[in-house]
């Protein structure tokens, strides 16, 4: 029969681990609720009013098409690289450089001859637009990406030939657009599982460290750092009662 004196440390350790597990589960649940509430309370989009820049004329099988290249300070700028660096990036990997832009909905307009046509508003960052004005290379790159983006988004087939209208910065009217709101910091640092009211037992294990972030709107990932051990846990987010 085992000595009862030898069982005491094991029982104490089991009790400590049970308390830590319960505290950990409580912390995870609390963080899950906070992240969900932040996701639901944060607006998913922001309304902007793009400013006119220049207008491109082209056509499709459905008739004349005009693309208003606009700008707004609310749109994030692309990476700040020189044209030589950009050329090298594009030669190595065309997807390595991205220009954030907002593609507006098509709107029916009348051209200079009073004939019906379709116009699209494409907005980029204002600082990048000013830089683009002094660079034929950047201007043609933006036009190419804008055309490809419109073709992909609206299943268009635009004529590869186009021209920039003189003395006409836009056609028709430039409508407000909704852009995705700036995301909150992805990683939520919750620090140690122990707090002032729950101090680590003397001689007990080192403090674990917990990080949480949303991998998807309904998936929470938890990363737990322990001495000589790293654990990753994924858990679905359940609806939080109001």
Short mmCIF file of C-alpha atoms in Angstrom, two decimals:
data_model
loop_
_atom_site.label_atom_id
_atom_site.label_comp_id
_atom_site.label_asym_id
_atom_site.label_seq_id
_atom_site.Cartn_x
_atom_site.Cartn_y
_atom_site.Cartn_z
CA UNK A 1 0.00 0.00 0.00
CA UNK A 2 1.37 3.41 -0.96
CA UNK A 3 2.52 5.72 1.79
CA UNK A 4 -0.08 8.47 2.26
CA UNK A 5 2.73 10.98 2.89
CA UNK A 6 4.04 10.36 -0.62
CA UNK A 7 0.63 10.98 -2.13
CA UNK A 8 0.25 14.47 -0.66
CA UNK A 9 2.59 16.27 -3.13
CA UNK A 10 0.93 14.49 -6.05
CA UNK A 11 -2.53 15.48 -4.84
CA UNK A 12 -1.42 19.09 -4.33
CA UNK A 13 0.07 19.17 -7.81
CA UNK A 14 -3.12 17.73 -9.31
CA UNK A 15 -5.20 20.34 -7.52
CA UNK A 16 -2.90 23.11 -8.77
CA UNK A 17 -3.09 21.82 -12.37
CA UNK A 18 -6.87 21.60 -12.11
CA UNK A 19 -7.11 25.19 -10.91
CA UNK A 20 -4.78 26.34 -13.69
CA UNK A 21 -6.82 24.49 -16.30
CA UNK A 22 -10.05 26.06 -15.07
CA UNK A 23 -8.43 29.51 -15.08
CA UNK A 24 -7.09 28.91 -18.58
CA UNK A 25 -10.52 27.87 -19.89
CA UNK A 26 -12.11 30.92 -18.27
CA UNK A 27 -9.50 33.17 -19.88
CA UNK A 28 -10.05 31.62 -23.29
CA UNK A 29 -13.82 32.07 -23.03
CA UNK A 30 -13.45 35.69 -21.94
CA UNK A 31 -11.05 36.46 -24.78
CA UNK A 32 -13.35 34.74 -27.27
CA UNK A 33 -16.27 36.92 -26.19
CA UNK A 34 -14.17 40.11 -26.34
CA UNK A 35 -12.92 39.32 -29.83
CA UNK A 36 -16.41 38.50 -31.06
CA UNK A 37 -17.83 41.70 -29.61
CA UNK A 38 -15.01 43.70 -31.22
CA UNK A 39 -15.76 42.09 -34.58
CA UNK A 40 -19.49 42.80 -34.40
CA UNK A 41 -19.14 46.36 -33.05
CA UNK A 42 -16.46 47.42 -35.53
CA UNK A 43 -17.88 48.81 -38.79
CA UNK A 44 -16.86 46.63 -41.72
CA UNK A 45 -16.72 49.50 -44.21
CA UNK A 46 -16.16 53.24 -44.40
CA UNK A 47 -17.73 55.60 -46.94
CA UNK A 48 -15.36 57.81 -48.91
CA UNK A 49 -15.74 60.46 -51.60
CA UNK A 50 -12.98 59.99 -54.20
CA UNK A 51 -11.46 63.07 -55.82
CA UNK A 52 -11.17 63.26 -59.64
CA UNK A 53 -7.86 62.61 -61.36
CA UNK A 54 -7.99 61.69 -65.06
CA UNK A 55 -10.32 59.78 -67.36
CA UNK A 56 -9.61 56.88 -69.73
CA UNK A 57 -11.68 56.10 -72.79
CA UNK A 58 -11.97 52.57 -74.16
CA UNK A 59 -14.79 50.23 -75.18
CA UNK A 60 -16.22 46.78 -74.77
CA UNK A 61 -18.65 44.62 -76.71
CA UNK A 62 -21.45 46.58 -75.01
CA UNK A 63 -20.25 50.02 -76.11
CA UNK A 64 -18.10 52.89 -74.92
CA UNK A 65 -16.45 52.62 -71.51
CA UNK A 66 -14.88 55.41 -69.46
CA UNK A 67 -12.71 54.80 -66.41
CA UNK A 68 -12.34 57.66 -63.95
CA UNK A 69 -9.03 57.28 -62.13
CA UNK A 70 -9.62 58.96 -58.77
CA UNK A 71 -7.86 59.19 -55.43
CA UNK A 72 -8.58 59.35 -51.70
CA UNK A 73 -6.32 59.63 -48.63
CA UNK A 74 -8.48 56.93 -46.98
CA UNK A 75 -7.12 54.24 -49.29
CA UNK A 76 -3.84 52.75 -48.06
CA UNK A 77 -0.77 53.41 -50.23
CA UNK A 78 1.29 50.65 -51.84
CA UNK A 79 4.77 49.80 -50.66
CA UNK A 80 7.22 52.70 -51.01
CA UNK A 81 9.73 51.42 -53.55
CA UNK A 82 11.70 53.06 -56.34
CA UNK A 83 10.82 52.40 -59.97
CA UNK A 84 13.99 50.33 -60.40
CA UNK A 85 13.06 48.21 -57.38
CA UNK A 86 9.52 47.87 -58.70
CA UNK A 87 10.74 46.76 -62.12
CA UNK A 88 12.90 44.12 -60.51
CA UNK A 89 10.00 42.92 -58.36
CA UNK A 90 7.70 42.65 -61.37
CA UNK A 91 10.31 40.74 -63.36
CA UNK A 92 10.75 38.22 -60.54
CA UNK A 93 7.12 37.93 -59.43
CA UNK A 94 4.26 39.98 -60.87
CA UNK A 95 2.18 39.39 -57.74
CA UNK A 96 4.89 40.76 -55.43
CA UNK A 97 3.71 44.38 -55.76
CA UNK A 98 0.12 45.35 -55.05
CA UNK A 99 -1.60 48.70 -55.46
CA UNK A 100 -4.62 49.01 -53.17
CA UNK A 101 -7.54 50.43 -55.14
CA UNK A 102 -11.29 50.70 -54.84
CA UNK A 103 -13.33 49.62 -57.86
CA UNK A 104 -16.66 51.42 -57.99
CA UNK A 105 -19.94 50.20 -59.43
CA UNK A 106 -20.76 50.87 -63.10
CA UNK A 107 -22.95 53.90 -63.74
CA UNK A 108 -24.70 54.93 -66.95
CA UNK A 109 -23.61 58.29 -68.40
CA UNK A 110 -23.75 60.32 -71.59
CA UNK A 111 -20.60 61.08 -73.56
CA UNK A 112 -19.76 64.40 -75.26
CA UNK A 113 -22.04 63.50 -78.19
CA UNK A 114 -24.95 62.69 -75.93
CA UNK A 115 -24.67 58.97 -76.53
CA UNK A 116 -25.07 56.41 -73.79
CA UNK A 117 -21.97 54.89 -72.21
CA UNK A 118 -20.78 53.21 -69.03
CA UNK A 119 -18.38 54.77 -66.53
CA UNK A 120 -16.41 53.23 -63.65
CA UNK A 121 -14.63 55.01 -60.81
CA UNK A 122 -11.32 53.54 -59.65
CA UNK A 123 -9.66 55.15 -56.63
CA UNK A 124 -6.08 54.89 -55.33
CA UNK A 125 -4.24 56.55 -52.46
CA UNK A 126 -3.87 60.34 -52.86
CA UNK A 127 -0.13 60.48 -52.11
CA UNK A 128 0.51 57.64 -54.56
CA UNK A 129 -1.64 59.41 -57.16
CA UNK A 130 0.52 62.54 -56.93
CA UNK A 131 3.61 60.41 -57.38
CA UNK A 132 1.97 58.68 -60.34
CA UNK A 133 1.38 62.01 -62.08
CA UNK A 134 5.15 62.40 -62.53
CA UNK A 135 5.74 58.86 -63.80
CA UNK A 136 4.47 57.46 -67.10
CA UNK A 137 5.48 54.00 -65.92
CA UNK A 138 3.39 54.16 -62.74
CA UNK A 139 0.47 55.69 -64.61
CA UNK A 140 0.38 52.89 -67.17
CA UNK A 141 0.80 50.30 -64.42
CA UNK A 142 -2.20 51.68 -62.52
CA UNK A 143 -4.29 51.79 -65.70
CA UNK A 144 -3.37 48.19 -66.50
CA UNK A 145 -4.22 46.96 -63.00
CA UNK A 146 -7.45 48.97 -62.94
CA UNK A 147 -8.56 47.53 -66.29
CA UNK A 148 -7.73 43.99 -65.21
CA UNK A 149 -9.53 44.52 -61.91
CA UNK A 150 -12.69 45.76 -63.63
CA UNK A 151 -12.60 42.91 -66.12
CA UNK A 152 -12.29 40.37 -63.34
CA UNK A 153 -14.88 41.95 -61.02
CA UNK A 154 -17.56 42.64 -63.63
CA UNK A 155 -16.76 39.92 -66.21
CA UNK A 156 -15.84 42.48 -68.86
CA UNK A 157 -13.73 42.21 -71.97
CA UNK A 158 -12.22 45.65 -72.52
CA UNK A 159 -10.49 46.74 -75.68
CA UNK A 160 -6.70 46.70 -75.07
CA UNK A 161 -6.49 50.10 -76.74
CA UNK A 162 -7.27 53.15 -74.63
CA UNK A 163 -6.50 56.85 -74.41
CA UNK A 164 -6.52 59.51 -71.72
CA UNK A 165 -9.01 62.31 -72.27
CA UNK A 166 -7.56 65.82 -72.45
CA UNK A 167 -9.03 68.61 -70.32
CA UNK A 168 -11.59 66.25 -68.82
CA UNK A 169 -10.61 64.74 -65.45
CA UNK A 170 -13.74 62.59 -65.22
CA UNK A 171 -16.93 61.67 -67.04
CA UNK A 172 -20.34 61.94 -65.44
CA UNK A 173 -20.31 62.03 -61.66
CA UNK A 174 -18.03 60.39 -59.10
CA UNK A 175 -20.04 58.51 -56.54
CA UNK A 176 -19.17 57.74 -52.95
CA UNK A 177 -17.62 54.33 -52.34
CA UNK A 178 -17.48 51.94 -49.41
CA UNK A 179 -14.05 50.64 -48.54
CA UNK A 180 -13.08 48.07 -45.94
CA UNK A 181 -12.33 49.57 -42.57
CA UNK A 182 -8.83 49.36 -41.19
CA UNK A 183 -8.51 46.11 -39.32
CA UNK A 184 -7.76 45.93 -35.63
CA UNK A 185 -4.44 44.43 -34.52
CA UNK A 186 -4.69 40.76 -35.28
CA UNK A 187 -2.92 39.34 -32.24
CA UNK A 188 -4.44 39.88 -28.82
CA UNK A 189 -1.81 39.50 -26.09
CA UNK A 190 -3.41 38.25 -22.90
CA UNK A 191 -0.14 37.83 -21.03
CA UNK A 192 0.22 35.26 -18.28
CA UNK A 193 -2.42 32.87 -17.07
CA UNK A 194 -1.60 34.11 -13.56
CA UNK A 195 -2.69 37.46 -12.21
CA UNK A 196 -2.33 39.37 -8.98
CA UNK A 197 -5.14 37.37 -7.40
CA UNK A 198 -3.81 34.07 -8.68
CA UNK A 199 -0.09 33.93 -8.09
CA UNK A 200 1.98 31.03 -9.30
CA UNK A 201 2.53 28.51 -6.50
CA UNK A 202 6.04 28.51 -5.10
CA UNK A 203 8.11 25.91 -6.87
CA UNK A 204 5.38 25.40 -9.47
CA UNK A 205 5.76 25.46 -13.24
CA UNK A 206 6.88 28.59 -15.08
CA UNK A 207 4.19 30.98 -16.23
CA UNK A 208 2.63 30.08 -19.58
CA UNK A 209 2.00 32.90 -22.08
CA UNK A 210 -1.13 33.14 -24.21
CA UNK A 211 -1.74 34.85 -27.56
CA UNK A 212 -5.09 34.86 -29.34
CA UNK A 213 -6.08 35.96 -32.81
CA UNK A 214 -8.91 35.53 -35.28
CA UNK A 215 -7.97 33.34 -38.22
CA UNK A 216 -11.47 33.78 -39.65
CA UNK A 217 -14.67 35.45 -38.42
CA UNK A 218 -15.74 32.18 -36.80
CA UNK A 219 -12.36 30.65 -35.87
CA UNK A 220 -10.22 31.62 -32.89
CA UNK A 221 -6.63 30.44 -32.62
CA UNK A 222 -4.80 30.26 -29.31
CA UNK A 223 -1.02 29.98 -29.04
CA UNK A 224 0.27 28.92 -25.62
CA UNK A 225 3.97 29.25 -24.88
CA UNK A 226 5.24 26.93 -22.18
CA UNK A 227 8.84 26.16 -21.19
CA UNK A 228 10.23 23.89 -23.91
CA UNK A 229 6.73 23.45 -25.35
CA UNK A 230 4.52 25.37 -27.73
CA UNK A 231 0.86 24.52 -28.20
CA UNK A 232 -1.57 25.74 -30.84
CA UNK A 233 -5.29 25.33 -30.28
CA UNK A 234 -8.12 26.16 -32.70
CA UNK A 235 -11.68 26.60 -31.53
CA UNK A 236 -14.86 27.72 -33.33
CA UNK A 237 -16.50 30.87 -32.06
CA UNK A 238 -20.00 30.48 -30.76
CA UNK A 239 -22.59 33.22 -30.70
CA UNK A 240 -22.31 35.37 -27.60
CA UNK A 241 -25.62 36.18 -25.92
CA UNK A 242 -26.26 39.91 -25.59
#
